Coordinates of C-alpha atoms and ligand atoms in Angstrom, one line a residue:
X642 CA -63.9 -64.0 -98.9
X643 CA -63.4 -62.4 -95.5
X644 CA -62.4 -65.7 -94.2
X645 CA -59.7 -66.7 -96.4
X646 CA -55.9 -66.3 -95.5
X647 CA -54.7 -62.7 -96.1
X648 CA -51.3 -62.2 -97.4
X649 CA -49.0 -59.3 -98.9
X650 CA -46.7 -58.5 -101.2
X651 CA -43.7 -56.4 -100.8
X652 CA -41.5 -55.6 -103.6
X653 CA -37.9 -54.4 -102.2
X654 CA -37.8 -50.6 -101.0
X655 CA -41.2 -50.2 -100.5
X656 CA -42.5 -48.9 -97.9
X657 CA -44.9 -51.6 -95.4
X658 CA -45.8 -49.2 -92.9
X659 CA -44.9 -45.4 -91.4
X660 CA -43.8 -44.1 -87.7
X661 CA -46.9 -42.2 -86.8
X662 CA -49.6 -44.2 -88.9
X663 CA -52.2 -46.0 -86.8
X664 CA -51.8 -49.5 -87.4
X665 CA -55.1 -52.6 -87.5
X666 CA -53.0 -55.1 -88.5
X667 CA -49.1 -56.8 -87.5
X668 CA -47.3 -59.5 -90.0
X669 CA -45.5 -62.5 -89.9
X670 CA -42.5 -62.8 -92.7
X671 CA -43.2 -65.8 -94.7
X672 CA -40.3 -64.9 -97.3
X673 CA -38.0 -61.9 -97.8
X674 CA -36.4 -59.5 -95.1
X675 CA -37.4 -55.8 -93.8
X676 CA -36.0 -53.2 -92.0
X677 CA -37.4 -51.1 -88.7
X678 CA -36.4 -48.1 -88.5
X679 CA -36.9 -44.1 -86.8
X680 CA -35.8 -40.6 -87.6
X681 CA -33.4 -39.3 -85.2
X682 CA -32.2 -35.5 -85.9
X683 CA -33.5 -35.5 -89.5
X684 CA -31.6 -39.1 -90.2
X685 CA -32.6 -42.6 -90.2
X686 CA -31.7 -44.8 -87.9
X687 CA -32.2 -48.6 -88.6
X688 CA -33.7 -50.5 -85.0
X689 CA -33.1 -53.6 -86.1
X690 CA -33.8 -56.4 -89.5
X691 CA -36.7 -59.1 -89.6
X692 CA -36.6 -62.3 -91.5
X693 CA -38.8 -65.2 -92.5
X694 CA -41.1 -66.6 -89.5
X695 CA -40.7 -63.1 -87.7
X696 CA -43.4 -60.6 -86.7
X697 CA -43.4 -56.7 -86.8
X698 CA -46.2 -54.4 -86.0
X699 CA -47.7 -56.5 -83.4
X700 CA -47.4 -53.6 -81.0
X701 CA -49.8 -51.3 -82.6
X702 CA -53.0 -54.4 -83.0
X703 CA -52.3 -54.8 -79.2
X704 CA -53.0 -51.2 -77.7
X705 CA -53.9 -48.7 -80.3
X706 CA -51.5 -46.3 -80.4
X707 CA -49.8 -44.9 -83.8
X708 CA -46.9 -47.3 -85.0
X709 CA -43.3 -46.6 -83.4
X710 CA -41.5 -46.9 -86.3
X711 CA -41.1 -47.3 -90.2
X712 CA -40.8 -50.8 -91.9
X713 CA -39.5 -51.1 -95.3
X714 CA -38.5 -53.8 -97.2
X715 CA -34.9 -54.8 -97.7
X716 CA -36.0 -57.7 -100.0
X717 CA -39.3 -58.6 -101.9
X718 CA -41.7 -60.2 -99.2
X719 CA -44.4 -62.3 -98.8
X720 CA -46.2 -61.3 -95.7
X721 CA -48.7 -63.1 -93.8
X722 CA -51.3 -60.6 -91.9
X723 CA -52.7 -60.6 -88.1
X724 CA -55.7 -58.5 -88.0
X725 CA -56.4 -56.4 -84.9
X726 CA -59.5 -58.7 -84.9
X727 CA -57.6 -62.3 -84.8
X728 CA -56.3 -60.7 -81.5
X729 CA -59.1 -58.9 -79.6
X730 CA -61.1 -61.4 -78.7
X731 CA -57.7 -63.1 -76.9
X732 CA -56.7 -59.8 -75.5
X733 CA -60.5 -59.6 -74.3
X734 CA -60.6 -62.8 -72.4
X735 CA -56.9 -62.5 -71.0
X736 CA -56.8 -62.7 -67.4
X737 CA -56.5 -59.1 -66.1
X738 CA -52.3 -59.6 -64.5
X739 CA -51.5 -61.1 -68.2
X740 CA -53.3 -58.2 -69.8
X741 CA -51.6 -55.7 -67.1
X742 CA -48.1 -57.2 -67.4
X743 CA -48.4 -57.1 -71.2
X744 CA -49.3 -53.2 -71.1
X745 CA -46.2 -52.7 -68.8
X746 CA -44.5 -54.8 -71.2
X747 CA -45.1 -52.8 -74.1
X748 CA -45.2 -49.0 -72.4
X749 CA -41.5 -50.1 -71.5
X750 CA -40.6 -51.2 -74.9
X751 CA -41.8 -47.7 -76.2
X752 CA -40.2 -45.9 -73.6
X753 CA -37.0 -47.1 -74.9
X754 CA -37.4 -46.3 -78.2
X755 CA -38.4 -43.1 -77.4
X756 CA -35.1 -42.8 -75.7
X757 CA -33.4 -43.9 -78.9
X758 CA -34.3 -41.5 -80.4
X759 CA -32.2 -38.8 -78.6
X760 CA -29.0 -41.4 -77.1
X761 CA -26.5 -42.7 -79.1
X762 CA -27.3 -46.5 -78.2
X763 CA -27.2 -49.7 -79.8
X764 CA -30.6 -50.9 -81.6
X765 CA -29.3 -54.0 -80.5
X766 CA -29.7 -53.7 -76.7
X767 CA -33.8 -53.0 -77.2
X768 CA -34.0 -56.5 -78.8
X769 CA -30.9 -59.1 -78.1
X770 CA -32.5 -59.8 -74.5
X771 CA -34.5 -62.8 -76.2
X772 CA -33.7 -66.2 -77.0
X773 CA -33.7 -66.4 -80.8
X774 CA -34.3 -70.2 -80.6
X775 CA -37.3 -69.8 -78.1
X776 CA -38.4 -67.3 -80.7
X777 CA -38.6 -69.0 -83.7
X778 CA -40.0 -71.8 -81.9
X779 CA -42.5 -69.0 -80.6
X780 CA -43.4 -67.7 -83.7
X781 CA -43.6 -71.1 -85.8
X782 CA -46.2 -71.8 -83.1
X783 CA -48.3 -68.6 -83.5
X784 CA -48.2 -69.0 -87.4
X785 CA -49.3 -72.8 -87.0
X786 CA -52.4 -71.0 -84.7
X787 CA -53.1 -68.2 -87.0
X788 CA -53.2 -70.5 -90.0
X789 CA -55.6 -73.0 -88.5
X790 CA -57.8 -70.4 -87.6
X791 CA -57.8 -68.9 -90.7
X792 CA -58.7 -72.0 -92.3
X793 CA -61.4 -73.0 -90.2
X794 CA -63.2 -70.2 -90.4
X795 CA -62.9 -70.9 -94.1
X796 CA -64.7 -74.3 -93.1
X797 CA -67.4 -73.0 -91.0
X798 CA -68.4 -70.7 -94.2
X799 CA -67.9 -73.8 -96.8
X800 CA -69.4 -76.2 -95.1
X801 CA -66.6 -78.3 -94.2
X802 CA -67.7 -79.1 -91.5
X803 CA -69.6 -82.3 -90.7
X804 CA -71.6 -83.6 -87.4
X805 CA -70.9 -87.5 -86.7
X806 CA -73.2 -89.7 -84.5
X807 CA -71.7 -92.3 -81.5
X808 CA -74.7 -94.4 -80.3
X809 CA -76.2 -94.1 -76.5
X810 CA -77.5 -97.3 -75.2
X811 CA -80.0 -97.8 -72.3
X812 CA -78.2 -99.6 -69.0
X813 CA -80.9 -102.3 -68.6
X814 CA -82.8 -103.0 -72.5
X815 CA -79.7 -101.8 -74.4
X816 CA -82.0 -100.2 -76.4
X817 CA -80.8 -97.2 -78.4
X818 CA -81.1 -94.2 -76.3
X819 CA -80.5 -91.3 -78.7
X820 CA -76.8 -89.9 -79.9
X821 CA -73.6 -88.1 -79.2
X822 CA -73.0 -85.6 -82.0
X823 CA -69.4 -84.6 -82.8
X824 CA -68.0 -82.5 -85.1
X825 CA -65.6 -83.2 -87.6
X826 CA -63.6 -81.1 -90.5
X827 CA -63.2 -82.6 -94.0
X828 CA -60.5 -80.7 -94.7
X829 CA -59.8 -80.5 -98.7
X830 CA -56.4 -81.7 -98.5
X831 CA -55.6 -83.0 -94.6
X832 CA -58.7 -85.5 -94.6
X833 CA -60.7 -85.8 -92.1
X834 CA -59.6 -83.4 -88.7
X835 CA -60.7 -84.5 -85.0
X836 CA -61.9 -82.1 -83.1
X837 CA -58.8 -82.8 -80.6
X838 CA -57.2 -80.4 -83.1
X839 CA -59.8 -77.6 -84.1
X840 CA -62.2 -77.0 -81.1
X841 CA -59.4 -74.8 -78.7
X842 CA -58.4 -73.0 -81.9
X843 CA -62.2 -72.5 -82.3
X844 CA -62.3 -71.5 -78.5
X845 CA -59.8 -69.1 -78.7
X846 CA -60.2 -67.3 -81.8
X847 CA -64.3 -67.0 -80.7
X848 CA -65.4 -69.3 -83.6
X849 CA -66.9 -71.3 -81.3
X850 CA -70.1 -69.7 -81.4
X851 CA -71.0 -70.3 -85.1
X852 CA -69.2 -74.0 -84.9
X853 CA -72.4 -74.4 -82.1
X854 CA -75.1 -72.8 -83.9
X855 CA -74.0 -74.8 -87.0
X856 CA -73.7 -78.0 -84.7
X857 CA -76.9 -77.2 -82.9
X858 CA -78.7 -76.9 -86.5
X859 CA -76.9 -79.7 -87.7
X860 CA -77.8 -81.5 -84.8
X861 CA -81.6 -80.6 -85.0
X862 CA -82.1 -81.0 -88.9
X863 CA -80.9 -84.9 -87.8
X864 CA -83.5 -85.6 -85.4
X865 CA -86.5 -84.3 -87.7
X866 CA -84.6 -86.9 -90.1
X867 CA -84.4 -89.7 -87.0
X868 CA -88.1 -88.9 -86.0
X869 CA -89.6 -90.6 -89.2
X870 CA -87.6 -93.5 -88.4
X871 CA -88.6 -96.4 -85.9
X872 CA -85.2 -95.8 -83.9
X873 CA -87.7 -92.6 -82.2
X874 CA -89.3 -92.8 -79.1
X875 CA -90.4 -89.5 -76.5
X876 CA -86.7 -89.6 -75.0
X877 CA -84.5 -90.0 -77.7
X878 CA -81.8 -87.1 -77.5
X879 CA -79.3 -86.5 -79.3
X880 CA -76.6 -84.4 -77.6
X881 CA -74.2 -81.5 -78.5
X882 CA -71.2 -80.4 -76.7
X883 CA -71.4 -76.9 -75.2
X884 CA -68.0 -74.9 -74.3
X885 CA -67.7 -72.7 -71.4
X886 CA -67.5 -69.4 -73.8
X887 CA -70.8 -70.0 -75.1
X888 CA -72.0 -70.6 -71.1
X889 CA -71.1 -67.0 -70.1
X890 CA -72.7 -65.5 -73.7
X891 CA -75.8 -63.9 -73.2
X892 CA -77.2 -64.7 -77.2
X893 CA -76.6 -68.0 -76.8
X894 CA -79.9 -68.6 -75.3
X895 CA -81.5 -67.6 -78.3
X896 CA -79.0 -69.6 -80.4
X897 CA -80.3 -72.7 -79.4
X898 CA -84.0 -71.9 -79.2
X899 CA -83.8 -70.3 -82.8
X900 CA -82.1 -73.3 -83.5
X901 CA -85.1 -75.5 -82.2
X902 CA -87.9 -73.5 -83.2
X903 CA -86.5 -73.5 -86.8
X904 CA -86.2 -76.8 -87.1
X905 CA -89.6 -77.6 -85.2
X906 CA -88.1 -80.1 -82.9
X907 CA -89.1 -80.5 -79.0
X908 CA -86.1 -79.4 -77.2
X909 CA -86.6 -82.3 -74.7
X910 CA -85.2 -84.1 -77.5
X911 CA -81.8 -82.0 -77.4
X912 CA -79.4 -82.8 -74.7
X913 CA -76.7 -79.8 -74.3
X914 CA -73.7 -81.4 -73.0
X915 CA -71.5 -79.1 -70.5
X916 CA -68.1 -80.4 -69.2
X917 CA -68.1 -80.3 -65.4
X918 CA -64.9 -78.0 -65.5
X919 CA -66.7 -75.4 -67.6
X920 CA -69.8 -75.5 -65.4
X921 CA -67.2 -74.8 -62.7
X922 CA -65.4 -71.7 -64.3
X923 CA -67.9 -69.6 -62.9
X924 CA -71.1 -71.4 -61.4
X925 CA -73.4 -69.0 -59.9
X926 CA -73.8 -67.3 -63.7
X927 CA -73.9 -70.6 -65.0
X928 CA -76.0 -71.7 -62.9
X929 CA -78.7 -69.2 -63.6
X930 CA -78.3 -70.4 -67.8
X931 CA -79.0 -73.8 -66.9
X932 CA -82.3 -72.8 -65.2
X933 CA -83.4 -70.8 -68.0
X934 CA -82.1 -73.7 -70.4
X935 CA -84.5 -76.3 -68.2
X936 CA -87.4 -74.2 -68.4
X937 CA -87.3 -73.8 -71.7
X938 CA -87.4 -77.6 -71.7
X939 CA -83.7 -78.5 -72.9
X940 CA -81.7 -81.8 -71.5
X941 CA -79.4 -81.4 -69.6
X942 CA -75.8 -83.4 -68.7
X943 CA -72.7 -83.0 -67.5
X944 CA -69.3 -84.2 -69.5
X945 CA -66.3 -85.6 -68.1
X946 CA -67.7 -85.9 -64.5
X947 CA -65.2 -86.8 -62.2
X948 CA -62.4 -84.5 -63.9
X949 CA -63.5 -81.2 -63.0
X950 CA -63.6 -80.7 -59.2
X951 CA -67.3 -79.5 -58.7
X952 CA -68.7 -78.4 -55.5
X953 CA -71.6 -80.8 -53.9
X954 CA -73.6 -77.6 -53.3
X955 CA -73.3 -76.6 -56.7
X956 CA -73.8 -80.4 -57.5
X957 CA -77.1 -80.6 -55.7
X958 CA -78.3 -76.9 -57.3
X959 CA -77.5 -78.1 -61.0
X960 CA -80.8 -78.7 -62.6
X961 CA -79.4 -81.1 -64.6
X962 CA -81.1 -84.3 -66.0
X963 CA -78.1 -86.6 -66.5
X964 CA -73.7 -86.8 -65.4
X965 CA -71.5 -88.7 -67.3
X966 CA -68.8 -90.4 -66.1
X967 CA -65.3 -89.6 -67.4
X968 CA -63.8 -92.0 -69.5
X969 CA -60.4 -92.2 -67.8
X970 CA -62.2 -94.2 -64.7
X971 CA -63.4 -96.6 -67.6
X972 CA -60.1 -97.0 -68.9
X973 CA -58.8 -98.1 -65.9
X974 CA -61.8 -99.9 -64.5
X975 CA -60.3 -103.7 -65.0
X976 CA -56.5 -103.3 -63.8
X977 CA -57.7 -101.1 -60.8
X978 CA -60.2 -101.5 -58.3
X979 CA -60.0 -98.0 -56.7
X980 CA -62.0 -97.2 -60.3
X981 CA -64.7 -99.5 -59.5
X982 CA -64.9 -98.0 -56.5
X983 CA -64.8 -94.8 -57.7
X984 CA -67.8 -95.8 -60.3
X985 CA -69.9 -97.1 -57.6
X986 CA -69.6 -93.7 -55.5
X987 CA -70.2 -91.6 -58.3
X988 CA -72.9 -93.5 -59.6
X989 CA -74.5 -93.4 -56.1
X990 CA -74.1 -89.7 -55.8
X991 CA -75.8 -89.4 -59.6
X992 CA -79.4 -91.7 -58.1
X993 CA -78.9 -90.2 -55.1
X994 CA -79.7 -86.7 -56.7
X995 CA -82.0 -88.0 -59.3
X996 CA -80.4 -88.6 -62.2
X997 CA -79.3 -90.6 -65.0
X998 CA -76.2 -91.8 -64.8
X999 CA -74.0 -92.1 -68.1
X1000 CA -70.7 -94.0 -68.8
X1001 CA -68.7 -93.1 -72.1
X1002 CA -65.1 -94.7 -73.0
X1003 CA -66.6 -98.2 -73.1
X1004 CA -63.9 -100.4 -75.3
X1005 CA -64.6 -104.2 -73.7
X1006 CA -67.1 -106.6 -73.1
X1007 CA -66.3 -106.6 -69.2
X1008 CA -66.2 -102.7 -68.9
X1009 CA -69.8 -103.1 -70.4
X1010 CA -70.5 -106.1 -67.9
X1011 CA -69.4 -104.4 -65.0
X1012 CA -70.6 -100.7 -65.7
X1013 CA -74.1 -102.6 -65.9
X1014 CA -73.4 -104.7 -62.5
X1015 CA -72.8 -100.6 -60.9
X1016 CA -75.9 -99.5 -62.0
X1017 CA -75.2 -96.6 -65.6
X1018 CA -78.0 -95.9 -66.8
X1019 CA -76.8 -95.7 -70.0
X1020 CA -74.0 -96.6 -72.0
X1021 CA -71.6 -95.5 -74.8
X1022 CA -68.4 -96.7 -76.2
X1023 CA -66.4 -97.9 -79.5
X1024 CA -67.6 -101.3 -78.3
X1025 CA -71.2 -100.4 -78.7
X1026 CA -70.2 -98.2 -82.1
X1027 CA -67.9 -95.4 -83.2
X1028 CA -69.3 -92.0 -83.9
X1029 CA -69.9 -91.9 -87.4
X1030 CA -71.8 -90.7 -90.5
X1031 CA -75.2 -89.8 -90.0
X1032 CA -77.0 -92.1 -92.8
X1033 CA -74.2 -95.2 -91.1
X1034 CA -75.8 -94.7 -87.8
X1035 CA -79.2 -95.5 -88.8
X1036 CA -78.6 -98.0 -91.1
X1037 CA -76.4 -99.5 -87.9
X1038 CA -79.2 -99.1 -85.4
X1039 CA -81.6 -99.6 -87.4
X1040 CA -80.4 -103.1 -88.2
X1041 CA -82.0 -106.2 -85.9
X1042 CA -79.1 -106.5 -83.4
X1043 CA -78.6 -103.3 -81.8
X1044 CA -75.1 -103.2 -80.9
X1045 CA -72.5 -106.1 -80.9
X1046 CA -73.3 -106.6 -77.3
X1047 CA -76.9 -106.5 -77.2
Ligands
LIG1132 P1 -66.3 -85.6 -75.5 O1 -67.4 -84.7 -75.5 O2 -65.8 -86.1 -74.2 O3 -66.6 -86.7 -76.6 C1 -66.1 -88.1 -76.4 C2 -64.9 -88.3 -77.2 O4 -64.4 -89.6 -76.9 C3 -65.1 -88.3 -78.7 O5 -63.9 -87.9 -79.3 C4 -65.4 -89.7 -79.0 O6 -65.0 -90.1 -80.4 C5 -64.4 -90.4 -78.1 N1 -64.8 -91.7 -77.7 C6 -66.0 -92.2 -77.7 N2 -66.0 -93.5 -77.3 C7 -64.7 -93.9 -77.2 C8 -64.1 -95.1 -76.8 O7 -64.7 -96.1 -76.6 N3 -62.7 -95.1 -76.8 C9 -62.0 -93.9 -77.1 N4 -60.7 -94.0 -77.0 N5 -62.6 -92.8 -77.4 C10 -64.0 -92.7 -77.4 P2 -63.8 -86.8 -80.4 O8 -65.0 -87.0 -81.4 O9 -62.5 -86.8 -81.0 O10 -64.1 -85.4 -79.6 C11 -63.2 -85.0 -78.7 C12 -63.7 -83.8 -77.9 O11 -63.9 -82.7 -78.8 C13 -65.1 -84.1 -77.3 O12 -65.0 -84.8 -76.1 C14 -65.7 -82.7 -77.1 O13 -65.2 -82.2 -75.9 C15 -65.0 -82.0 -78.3 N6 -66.0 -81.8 -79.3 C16 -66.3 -82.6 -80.4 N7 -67.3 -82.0 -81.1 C17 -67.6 -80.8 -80.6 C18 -68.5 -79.7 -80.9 O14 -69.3 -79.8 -81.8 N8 -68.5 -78.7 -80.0 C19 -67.7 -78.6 -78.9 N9 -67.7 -77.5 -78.2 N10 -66.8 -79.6 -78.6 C20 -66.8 -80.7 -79.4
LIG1133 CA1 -69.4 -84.9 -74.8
LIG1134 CA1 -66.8 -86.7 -72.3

């Protein structure tokens, strides 16, 4: 399977790679030792020894130019691979000095073992300048990423992956306003993962974009299910969270329409949730995907208000329908009043501009009381119901009593 985890064997002497070879790939010693090395004057030289958690070859998937040297195998090995591809999409989105500073980095580094190849020097000097410690530490770090990348990807293609559903509640009926859908992994032998743990490596490695369009399927294939129940109304939503990568993508337009037409739902019914620091990362292109998002008749919201420093200009531009409140000013909303005051003003701002004004994070009875006394419009919270299984959400909200506090 293209997704699964790729690893090597090396039997001692043999040959991993060659000075001059283009190179798609770098690896990461699991077990075993090899052995870098160049031909100066018709005779090997040995540049240095790798050992378990180490990486070699990393400099030929991060520019393309042939490999700098030969790596043999001292002992038998069990190598881990890095594709060129794990890496591009990172080297892609890296901010121009990183991506600069890395190429000066790496020019230098082959510079000097070009130079080694006609001093009489140490191989030692090229590579004793780091901290080994910092290394290791380094490296355990990368293989922890590259692993859980590796395995999700797995997940995405076998369907480990599954949405959960965390009641909305109105403000003033505490009827059910639709749900929050949120991923979660059930991982064969870790259990069930949060998505605390999986979404950045998502992010970063660019799985993002089929963890939405399975999430935005997921989500859609739901509300057909919901709509043949009485929980329905005209403005029951059920919202999925969008990251700023999928913002600045110019398919993903047509992700979530196919994604709606396929399912026949009306995409009023689909709220796309943007955090207000994503909308921020670059607002006049975003702004110009949420217009064509509204006109095609999607919800709109935006996550974590409070958090992520928008502009009012942009604010007032935003054709959003809803802002929800960060729930770090819930948290805090009984032990300090600068939160209640901090509630009031930002639910102000949301009427004042015509929208609906969300709260998430509620855990109490008098977070709940007092989030209703400042005017949300709507409300969601552990204390109102955890997200959870699909079928356990109805069969909750479909029971008499709403929620506990209703
Ligand atoms: P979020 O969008 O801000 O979602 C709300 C998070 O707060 C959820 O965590 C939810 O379980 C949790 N929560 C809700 N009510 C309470 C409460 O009363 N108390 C406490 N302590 N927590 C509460 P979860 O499910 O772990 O998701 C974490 C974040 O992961 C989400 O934050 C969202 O940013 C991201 N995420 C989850 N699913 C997806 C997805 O499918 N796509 C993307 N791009 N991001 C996702
Ligand atoms: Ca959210
Ligand atoms: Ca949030």
């Amino acid at each position: 399977m293209s997704g699964s985890i790729i690893r090597k064997r090396f039997s001692q002497g043999a040959e991993i790679f060659h000075e001059g070879e283009l190179g798609s790939c770098a690896y990461v010693i699991e077990s075993g030792s090899v052995e870098i090395s160049t031909r100066r004057g018709g005779s090997k030289v040995v540049l240095a020894q790798r050992g378990p958690n180490e990486i070699f070859g990393e400099m030929a998937i991060v520019d393309d130019k042939p490999r700098s040297a030969t790596v043999t195998a001292v002992e038998d090995c069990e190598l881990l691979v890095l594709s060129k591809a794990q890496l591009q999409q990172r080297i892609d989105n890296l901010d121009p000095v990183l991506k600069m500073v890395l190429g000066v980095i790496l020019d230098r580094f082959r510079e000097s073992l070009r130079s080694m190849h006609s001093e009489t020097r140490s191989p030692t000097d090229v590579i004793s300048a780091v901290d080994p410690q910092m290394q290791i530490k380094a490296y355990k770090a990368a293989i922890n990423r590259i692993e859980l990348e590796q395995s999700l990807r797995v997940a995405v293609e076998d369907h480990q992956l599954e949405l959960f559903f965390q009641p909305l509640v109105g403000g003033r009926d505490g009827r059910l306003r639709g749900f929050e859908a949120l991923s979660r992994w059930r991982h064969p032998e870790r259990g069930l993962v949060s998505p605390a743990i999986f979404i950045e490596a998502a992010e970063e490695s660019g799985l993002i974009f089929k963890l939405t369009e399975w999430a935005l399927h997921s989500a859609c294939a739901a509300l057909k299910r919901i709509e043949k129940t009485p929980l329905f109304y005209d403005d029951f939503t059920i919202s999925v969270n969008v990251s700023a990568h999928e913002l600045s993508e110019p398919a993903f337009i047509n992700i979530v329409t196919e994604a709606v037409q396929r399912t026949g739902v009306n995409p009023k019914n689909l709220t796309l949730e943007i955090t207000e620091s994503a909308l921020m990362k670059n607002p006049d292109a975003t702004l110009e995907v949420l217009e064509d998002l509204k006109s095609l008749g999607f919800s709109l919201s935006i996550d974590d208000f409070g958090t992520g420093y928008s502009s009012l200009s942009y604010l007032k531009r935003y054709p959003v329908h809803a802002i929800k409140i960060d729930r770090s000013f819930i948290v805090d909303l009984e032990r300090d009043p600068r939160c209640v005051d901090i509630i009031r003003a930002l639910v102000g701002l949301g009427h004042d501009l015509g929208l609906n004004v969300v709260c998430e994070g509620i855990e109490t009875r008098t977070q709940y009381d007092k989030l209703l006394e400042l005017g949300c419009d709507a409300l969601q919270g552990y204390l109102i119901g955890k997200p959870m299984p699909l079928d356990d959400a109805l069969a909750r909200m479909c029971a008499p009593a709403v929620c506990e506090v209703c």
